[in-house]
Amino acid sequence: MVVNLDEDFNFLVRKISKSSGIVLTGYRDSYLRRRIDLRMKAVGADNYATYKGLLERNQNEIKEVINALTVNVTEFMRDKTPFLFFRKEILPEIMERKNKSRSNIVRFWSAACSYGEEPYSIGICSREVLPEDWSVSIYATDINEKCLKDASQGIYRKEQLKNLEPSIVRKYFEPFGEDFKVRNIPKLSIRFQKHDLTSEAPISKHFDTVFCRNVMIYFNENQKVKMLTDFYNSLSEGGYLVIGKSETLPAEIRELFTPVSVKEKIFKKV
């Protein structure tokens, strides 16, 4: 008997996509295989056909494999230098531009926000730089509903705050048992919402900065172009795009953005 591994694998991808509503065809095949293989190992399934049977019998396993595919480990101010650049260079420029237009509202999008460390980091940087009476609105999106639910609680372990200065921790967090909870920060609004970057339109428009870091590495070239075009359309004139340090803009997209910091992978809408 010949076992068609690709057929079984493709069935798994279709099954997971249908059950989750997540369009997995935009993800790299190697990434999907690696994450599914790890989940199979965790449940003792030695091949795709066996795991396919488990998914058909156990609806809860669908949720588990979706989490395995979409969860990424992160922390506050991950790769600290882009946030330092954002705080020292980008926020003052945004503030200068807003003053000219007599606006005191700034809007950011944290795409693929995972457990929320990034949008809270953006909020903390903003509150440290912008005037107290300015409003900061952050859209924080992800395809993993469990991540979004946890992020909305704003509770984190001490080690997740390791990149923050003690004074920042005291100012923006309060003890919560052995953990820390984000304080209620005046004039800061963070909206957590489910969103699929591979298939859905931009969550909103007129953003001053879009953060999407360490996400493109999981997408194929067509989906990278789709996602970055969406970011371009969602940005205000002169808005900024921040991507991961290991990521690059596809050739089709480069004319839409001009580099602001090649080292920090920060670009400006043309």
mmCIF file of N, CA and C in Angstrom, residues 13-24 59 62 66 69 143 145 194:
data_model
loop_
_atom_site.group_PDB
_atom_site.id
_atom_site.type_symbol
_atom_site.label_atom_id
_atom_site.label_comp_id
_atom_site.label_asym_id
_atom_site.label_seq_id
_atom_site.Cartn_x
_atom_site.Cartn_y
_atom_site.Cartn_z
ATOM 1 N N VAL A 13 -4.591 20.493 6.111
ATOM 2 C CA VAL A 13 -4.613 21.944 5.939
ATOM 3 C C VAL A 13 -6.021 22.420 5.597
ATOM 4 N N ARG A 14 -6.703 21.699 4.699
ATOM 5 C CA ARG A 14 -8.076 22.076 4.344
ATOM 6 C C ARG A 14 -9.014 21.933 5.541
ATOM 7 N N LYS A 15 -8.844 20.866 6.297
ATOM 8 C CA LYS A 15 -9.682 20.612 7.472
ATOM 9 C C LYS A 15 -9.502 21.718 8.515
ATOM 10 N N ILE A 16 -8.257 22.065 8.796
ATOM 11 C CA ILE A 16 -7.968 23.102 9.789
ATOM 12 C C ILE A 16 -8.470 24.460 9.302
ATOM 13 N N SER A 17 -8.277 24.745 8.010
ATOM 14 C CA SER A 17 -8.746 26.014 7.451
ATOM 15 C C SER A 17 -10.258 26.144 7.566
ATOM 16 N N LYS A 18 -10.971 25.088 7.207
ATOM 17 C CA LYS A 18 -12.428 25.108 7.242
ATOM 18 C C LYS A 18 -12.944 25.267 8.660
ATOM 19 N N SER A 19 -12.300 24.590 9.604
ATOM 20 C CA SER A 19 -12.758 24.626 10.999
ATOM 21 C C SER A 19 -12.440 25.946 11.686
ATOM 22 N N SER A 20 -11.349 26.571 11.282
ATOM 23 C CA SER A 20 -10.898 27.784 11.961
ATOM 24 C C SER A 20 -11.301 29.069 11.260
ATOM 25 N N GLY A 21 -11.577 28.981 9.953
ATOM 26 C CA GLY A 21 -11.836 30.187 9.181
ATOM 27 C C GLY A 21 -10.572 30.926 8.808
ATOM 28 N N ILE A 22 -9.410 30.313 9.069
ATOM 29 C CA ILE A 22 -8.121 30.912 8.752
ATOM 30 C C ILE A 22 -7.645 30.385 7.398
ATOM 31 N N VAL A 23 -7.271 31.271 6.516
ATOM 32 C CA VAL A 23 -6.817 30.865 5.189
ATOM 33 C C VAL A 23 -5.339 30.477 5.272
ATOM 34 N N LEU A 24 -5.074 29.182 5.378
ATOM 35 C CA LEU A 24 -3.714 28.703 5.579
ATOM 36 C C LEU A 24 -2.913 28.609 4.285
ATOM 37 N N GLN A 59 -12.949 17.289 18.360
ATOM 38 C CA GLN A 59 -13.084 18.696 17.973
ATOM 39 C C GLN A 59 -12.131 19.588 18.756
ATOM 40 N N ILE A 62 -8.762 20.264 17.150
ATOM 41 C CA ILE A 62 -8.756 21.322 16.143
ATOM 42 C C ILE A 62 -8.293 22.626 16.781
ATOM 43 N N ILE A 66 -4.754 24.705 15.936
ATOM 44 C CA ILE A 66 -4.856 26.108 15.515
ATOM 45 C C ILE A 66 -3.965 26.975 16.403
ATOM 46 N N LEU A 69 -0.408 26.565 15.448
ATOM 47 C CA LEU A 69 -0.066 27.222 14.187
ATOM 48 C C LEU A 69 0.065 28.731 14.321
ATOM 49 N N ILE A 143 -5.037 36.407 14.655
ATOM 50 C CA ILE A 143 -6.014 35.393 14.249
ATOM 51 C C ILE A 143 -6.305 34.403 15.364
ATOM 52 N N GLU A 145 -7.768 33.645 18.776
ATOM 53 C CA GLU A 145 -8.719 34.225 19.722
ATOM 54 C C GLU A 145 -8.281 34.042 21.174
ATOM 55 N N LYS A 194 -10.027 40.107 16.327
ATOM 56 C CA LYS A 194 -9.574 39.041 15.440
ATOM 57 C C LYS A 194 -9.482 39.566 14.011
#
